[in-house]
PDB file of C-alpha atoms in Angstrom:
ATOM      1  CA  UNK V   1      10.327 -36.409  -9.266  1.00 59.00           C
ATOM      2  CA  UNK V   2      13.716 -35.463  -7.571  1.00 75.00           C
ATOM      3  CA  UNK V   3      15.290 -37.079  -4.623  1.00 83.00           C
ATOM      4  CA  UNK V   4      14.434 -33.809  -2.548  1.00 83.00           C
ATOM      5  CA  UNK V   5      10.610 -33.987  -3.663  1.00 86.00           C
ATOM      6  CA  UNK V   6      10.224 -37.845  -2.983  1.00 88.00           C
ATOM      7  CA  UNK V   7      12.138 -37.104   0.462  1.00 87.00           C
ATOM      8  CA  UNK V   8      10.034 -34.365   1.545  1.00 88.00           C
ATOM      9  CA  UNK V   9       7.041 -36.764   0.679  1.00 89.00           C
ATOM     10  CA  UNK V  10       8.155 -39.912   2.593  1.00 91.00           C
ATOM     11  CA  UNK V  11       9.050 -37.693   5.514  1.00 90.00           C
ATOM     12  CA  UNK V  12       5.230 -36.110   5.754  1.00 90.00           C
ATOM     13  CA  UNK V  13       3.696 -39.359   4.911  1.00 91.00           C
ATOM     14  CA  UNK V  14       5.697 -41.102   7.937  1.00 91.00           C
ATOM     15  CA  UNK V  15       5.112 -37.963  10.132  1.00 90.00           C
ATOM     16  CA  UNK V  16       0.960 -38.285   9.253  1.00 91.00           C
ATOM     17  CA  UNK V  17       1.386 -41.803   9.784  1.00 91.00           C
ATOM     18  CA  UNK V  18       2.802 -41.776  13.298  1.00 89.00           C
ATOM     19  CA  UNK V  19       0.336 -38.825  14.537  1.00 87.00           C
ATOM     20  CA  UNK V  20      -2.673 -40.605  13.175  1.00 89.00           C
ATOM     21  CA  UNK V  21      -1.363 -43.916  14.615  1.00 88.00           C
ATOM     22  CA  UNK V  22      -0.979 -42.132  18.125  1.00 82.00           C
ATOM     23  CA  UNK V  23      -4.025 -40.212  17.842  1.00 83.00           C
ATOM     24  CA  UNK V  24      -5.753 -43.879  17.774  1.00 86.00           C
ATOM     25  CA  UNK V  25      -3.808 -44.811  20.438  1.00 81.00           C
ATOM     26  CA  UNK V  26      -4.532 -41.840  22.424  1.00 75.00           C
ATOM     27  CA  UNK V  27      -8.204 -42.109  21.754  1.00 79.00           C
ATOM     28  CA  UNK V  28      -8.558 -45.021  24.498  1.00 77.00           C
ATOM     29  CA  UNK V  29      -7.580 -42.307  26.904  1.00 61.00           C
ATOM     30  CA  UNK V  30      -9.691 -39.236  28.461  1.00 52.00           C
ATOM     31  CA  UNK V  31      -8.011 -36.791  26.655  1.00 53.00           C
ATOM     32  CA  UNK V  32      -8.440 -34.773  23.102  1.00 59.00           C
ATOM     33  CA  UNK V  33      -6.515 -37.828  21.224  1.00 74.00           C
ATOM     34  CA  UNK V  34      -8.899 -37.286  18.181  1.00 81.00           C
ATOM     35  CA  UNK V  35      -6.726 -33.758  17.813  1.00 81.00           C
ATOM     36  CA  UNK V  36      -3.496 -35.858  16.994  1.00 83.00           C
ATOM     37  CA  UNK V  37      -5.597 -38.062  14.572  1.00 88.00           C
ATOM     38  CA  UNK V  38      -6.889 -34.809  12.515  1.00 90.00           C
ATOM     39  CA  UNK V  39      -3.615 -33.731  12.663  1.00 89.00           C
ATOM     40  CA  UNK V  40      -2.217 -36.806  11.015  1.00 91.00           C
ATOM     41  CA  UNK V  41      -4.934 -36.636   8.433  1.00 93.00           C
ATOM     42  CA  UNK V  42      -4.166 -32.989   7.799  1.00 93.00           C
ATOM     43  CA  UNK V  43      -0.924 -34.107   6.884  1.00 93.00           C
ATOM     44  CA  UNK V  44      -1.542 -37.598   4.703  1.00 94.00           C
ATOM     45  CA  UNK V  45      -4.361 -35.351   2.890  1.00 94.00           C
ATOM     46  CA  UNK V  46      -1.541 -33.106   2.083  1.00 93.00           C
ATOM     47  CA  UNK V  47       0.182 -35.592   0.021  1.00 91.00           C
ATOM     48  CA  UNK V  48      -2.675 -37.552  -0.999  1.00 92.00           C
ATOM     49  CA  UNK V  49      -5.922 -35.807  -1.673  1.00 92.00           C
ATOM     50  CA  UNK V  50      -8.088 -38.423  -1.899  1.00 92.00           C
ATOM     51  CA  UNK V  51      -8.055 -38.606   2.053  1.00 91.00           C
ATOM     52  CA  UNK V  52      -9.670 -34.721   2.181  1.00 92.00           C
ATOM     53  CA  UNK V  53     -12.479 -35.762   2.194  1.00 93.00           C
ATOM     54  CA  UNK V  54     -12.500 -37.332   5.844  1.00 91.00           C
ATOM     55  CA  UNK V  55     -10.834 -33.587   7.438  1.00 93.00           C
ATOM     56  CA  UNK V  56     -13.529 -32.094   8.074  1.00 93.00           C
ATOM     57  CA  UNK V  57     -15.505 -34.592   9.626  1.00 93.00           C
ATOM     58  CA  UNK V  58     -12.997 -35.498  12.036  1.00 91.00           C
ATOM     59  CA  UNK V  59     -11.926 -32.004  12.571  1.00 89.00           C
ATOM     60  CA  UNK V  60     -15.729 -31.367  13.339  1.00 90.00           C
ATOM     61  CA  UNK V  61     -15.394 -34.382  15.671  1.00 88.00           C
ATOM     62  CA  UNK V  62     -11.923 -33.231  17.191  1.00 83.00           C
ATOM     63  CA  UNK V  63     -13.328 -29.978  18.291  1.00 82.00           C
ATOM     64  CA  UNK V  64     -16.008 -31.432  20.104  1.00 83.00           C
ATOM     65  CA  UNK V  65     -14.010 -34.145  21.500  1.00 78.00           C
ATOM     66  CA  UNK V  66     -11.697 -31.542  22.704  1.00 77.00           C
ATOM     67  CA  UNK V  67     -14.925 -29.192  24.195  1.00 81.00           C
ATOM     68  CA  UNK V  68     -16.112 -32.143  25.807  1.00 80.00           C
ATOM     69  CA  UNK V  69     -12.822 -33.048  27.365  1.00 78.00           C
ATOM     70  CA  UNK V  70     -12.504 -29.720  29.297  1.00 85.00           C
ATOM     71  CA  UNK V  71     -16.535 -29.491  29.823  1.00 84.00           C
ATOM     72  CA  UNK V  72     -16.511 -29.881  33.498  1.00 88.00           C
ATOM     73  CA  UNK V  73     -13.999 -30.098  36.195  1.00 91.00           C
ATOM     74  CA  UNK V  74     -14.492 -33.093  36.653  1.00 92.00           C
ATOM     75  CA  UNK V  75     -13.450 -34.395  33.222  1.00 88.00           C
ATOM     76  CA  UNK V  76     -10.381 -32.711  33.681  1.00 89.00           C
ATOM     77  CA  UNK V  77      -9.731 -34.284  36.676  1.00 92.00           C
ATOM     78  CA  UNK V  78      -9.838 -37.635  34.892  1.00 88.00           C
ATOM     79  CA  UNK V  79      -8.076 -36.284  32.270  1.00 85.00           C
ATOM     80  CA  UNK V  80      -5.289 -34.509  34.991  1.00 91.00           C
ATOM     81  CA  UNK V  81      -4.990 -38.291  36.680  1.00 92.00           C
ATOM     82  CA  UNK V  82      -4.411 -40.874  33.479  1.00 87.00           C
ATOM     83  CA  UNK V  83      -1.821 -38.535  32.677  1.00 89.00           C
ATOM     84  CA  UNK V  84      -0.126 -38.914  36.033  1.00 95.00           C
ATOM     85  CA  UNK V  85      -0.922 -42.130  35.463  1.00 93.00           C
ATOM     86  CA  UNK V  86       0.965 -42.509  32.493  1.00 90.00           C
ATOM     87  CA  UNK V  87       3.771 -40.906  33.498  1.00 94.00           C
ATOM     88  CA  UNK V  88       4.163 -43.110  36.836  1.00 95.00           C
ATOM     89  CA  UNK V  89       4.045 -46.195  34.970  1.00 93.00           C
ATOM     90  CA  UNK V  90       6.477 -44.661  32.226  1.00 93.00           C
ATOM     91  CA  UNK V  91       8.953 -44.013  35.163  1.00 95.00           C
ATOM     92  CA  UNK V  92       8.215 -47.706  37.143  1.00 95.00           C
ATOM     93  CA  UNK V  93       8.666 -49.465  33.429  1.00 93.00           C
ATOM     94  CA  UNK V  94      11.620 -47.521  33.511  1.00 93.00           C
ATOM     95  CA  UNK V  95      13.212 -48.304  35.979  1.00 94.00           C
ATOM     96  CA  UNK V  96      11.659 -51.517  37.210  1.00 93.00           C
ATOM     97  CA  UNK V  97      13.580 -54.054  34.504  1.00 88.00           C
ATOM     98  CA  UNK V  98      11.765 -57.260  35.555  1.00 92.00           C
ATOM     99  CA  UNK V  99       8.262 -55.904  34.437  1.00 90.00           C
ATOM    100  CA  UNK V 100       7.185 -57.024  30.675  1.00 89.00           C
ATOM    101  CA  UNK V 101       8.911 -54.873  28.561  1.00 86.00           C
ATOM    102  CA  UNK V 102      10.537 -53.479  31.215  1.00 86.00           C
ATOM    103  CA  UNK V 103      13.284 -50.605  30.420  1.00 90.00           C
ATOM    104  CA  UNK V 104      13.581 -46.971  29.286  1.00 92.00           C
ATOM    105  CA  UNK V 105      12.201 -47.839  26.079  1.00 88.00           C
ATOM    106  CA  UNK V 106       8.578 -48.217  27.069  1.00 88.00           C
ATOM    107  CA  UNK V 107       8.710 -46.165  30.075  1.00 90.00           C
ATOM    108  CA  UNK V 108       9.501 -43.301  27.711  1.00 91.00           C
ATOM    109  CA  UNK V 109       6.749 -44.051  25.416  1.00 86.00           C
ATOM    110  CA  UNK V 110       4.975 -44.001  28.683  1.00 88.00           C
ATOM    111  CA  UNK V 111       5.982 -40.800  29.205  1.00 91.00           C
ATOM    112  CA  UNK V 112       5.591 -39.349  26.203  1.00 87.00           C
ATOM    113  CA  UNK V 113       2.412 -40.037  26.085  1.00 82.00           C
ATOM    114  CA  UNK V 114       1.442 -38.127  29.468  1.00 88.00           C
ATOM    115  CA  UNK V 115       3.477 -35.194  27.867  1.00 90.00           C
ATOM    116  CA  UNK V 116       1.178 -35.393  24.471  1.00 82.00           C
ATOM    117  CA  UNK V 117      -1.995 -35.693  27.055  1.00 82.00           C
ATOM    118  CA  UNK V 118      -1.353 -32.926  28.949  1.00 89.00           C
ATOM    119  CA  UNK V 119       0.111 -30.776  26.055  1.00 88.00           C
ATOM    120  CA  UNK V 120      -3.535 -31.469  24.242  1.00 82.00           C
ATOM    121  CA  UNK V 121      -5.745 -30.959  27.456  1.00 86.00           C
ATOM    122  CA  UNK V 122      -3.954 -27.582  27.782  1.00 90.00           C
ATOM    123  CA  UNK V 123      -4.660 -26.363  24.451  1.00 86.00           C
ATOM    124  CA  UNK V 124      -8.407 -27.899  24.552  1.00 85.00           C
ATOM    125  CA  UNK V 125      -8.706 -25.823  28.087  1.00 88.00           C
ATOM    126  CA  UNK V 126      -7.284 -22.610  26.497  1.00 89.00           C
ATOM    127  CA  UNK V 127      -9.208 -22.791  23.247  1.00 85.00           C
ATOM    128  CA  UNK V 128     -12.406 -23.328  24.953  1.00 84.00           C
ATOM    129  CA  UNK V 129     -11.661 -20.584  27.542  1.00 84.00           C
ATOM    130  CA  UNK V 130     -11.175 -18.676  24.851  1.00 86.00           C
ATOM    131  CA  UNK V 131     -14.294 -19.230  23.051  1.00 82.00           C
ATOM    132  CA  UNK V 132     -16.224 -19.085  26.020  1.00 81.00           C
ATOM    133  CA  UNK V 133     -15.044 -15.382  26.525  1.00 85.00           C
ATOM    134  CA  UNK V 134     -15.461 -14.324  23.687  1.00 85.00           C
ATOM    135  CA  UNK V 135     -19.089 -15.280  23.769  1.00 83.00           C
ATOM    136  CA  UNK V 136     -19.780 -13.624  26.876  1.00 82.00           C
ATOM    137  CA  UNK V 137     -17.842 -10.392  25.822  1.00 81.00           C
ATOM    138  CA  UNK V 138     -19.637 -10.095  22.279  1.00 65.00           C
TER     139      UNK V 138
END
């Protein structure tokens, strides 16, 4: 296996890694977090196979989850507010050093996470408009 090969491989297993490990993380909140998790999967199954056979189950589950999460306005209300949420508290941890962990480094996690919420509730709200049009037109 060449250096380029085995590079190409680390980098897709790190990048499956980290979306599956924020999907998880994202999953606590009222947004489509499952979405980064299949994504992750899709990925690690990519460079090992033996993992395919959990994609379609969670991608079954992801599309619900992200249905569900733009099912009624008030869901994305909820959804609307932790990611305000988030991105308060990334900019307080940010600039408020004596909290734990205070400092740019967790209040940009902070607000990278809000981005990734909203960023997923968007594409969950246009997907399911979508669908839901095209069942009324046809």
């Amino acid at each position: 296996m060449g250096i380029g090969k085995q590079a190409k491989r680390i980098s897709i297993t790190v990048a499956g890694a980290v979306l599956l490990v924020v999907g998880v993380l994202l999953l606590v909140l009222p947004g489509p977090g499952l979405l980064l998790v299949l994504a992750g999967l899709l990925l690690l199954a990519s460079e090992f196979p033996a993992l395919e056979k959990y994609v379609d189950p969670v991608r079954d589950r992801a599309m619900k989850a992200a249905e569900d999460s733009v099912s009624s306005p008030l869901r994305i209300a909820g959804s609307v507010l932790a990611g305000l949420a988030l991105l308060a508290a990334g900019i307080v941890w940010g600039v408020v050093k004596s909290l734990p962990f205070g400092g740019w480094s967790t209040g940009s996690s902070l607000i990278l996470s809000s981005v990734i919420l909203f960023a997923l509730l968007i594409w969950s709200y246009r997907r399911v408009k979508t669908r839901r049009e095209a069942a009324h037109s046809g």
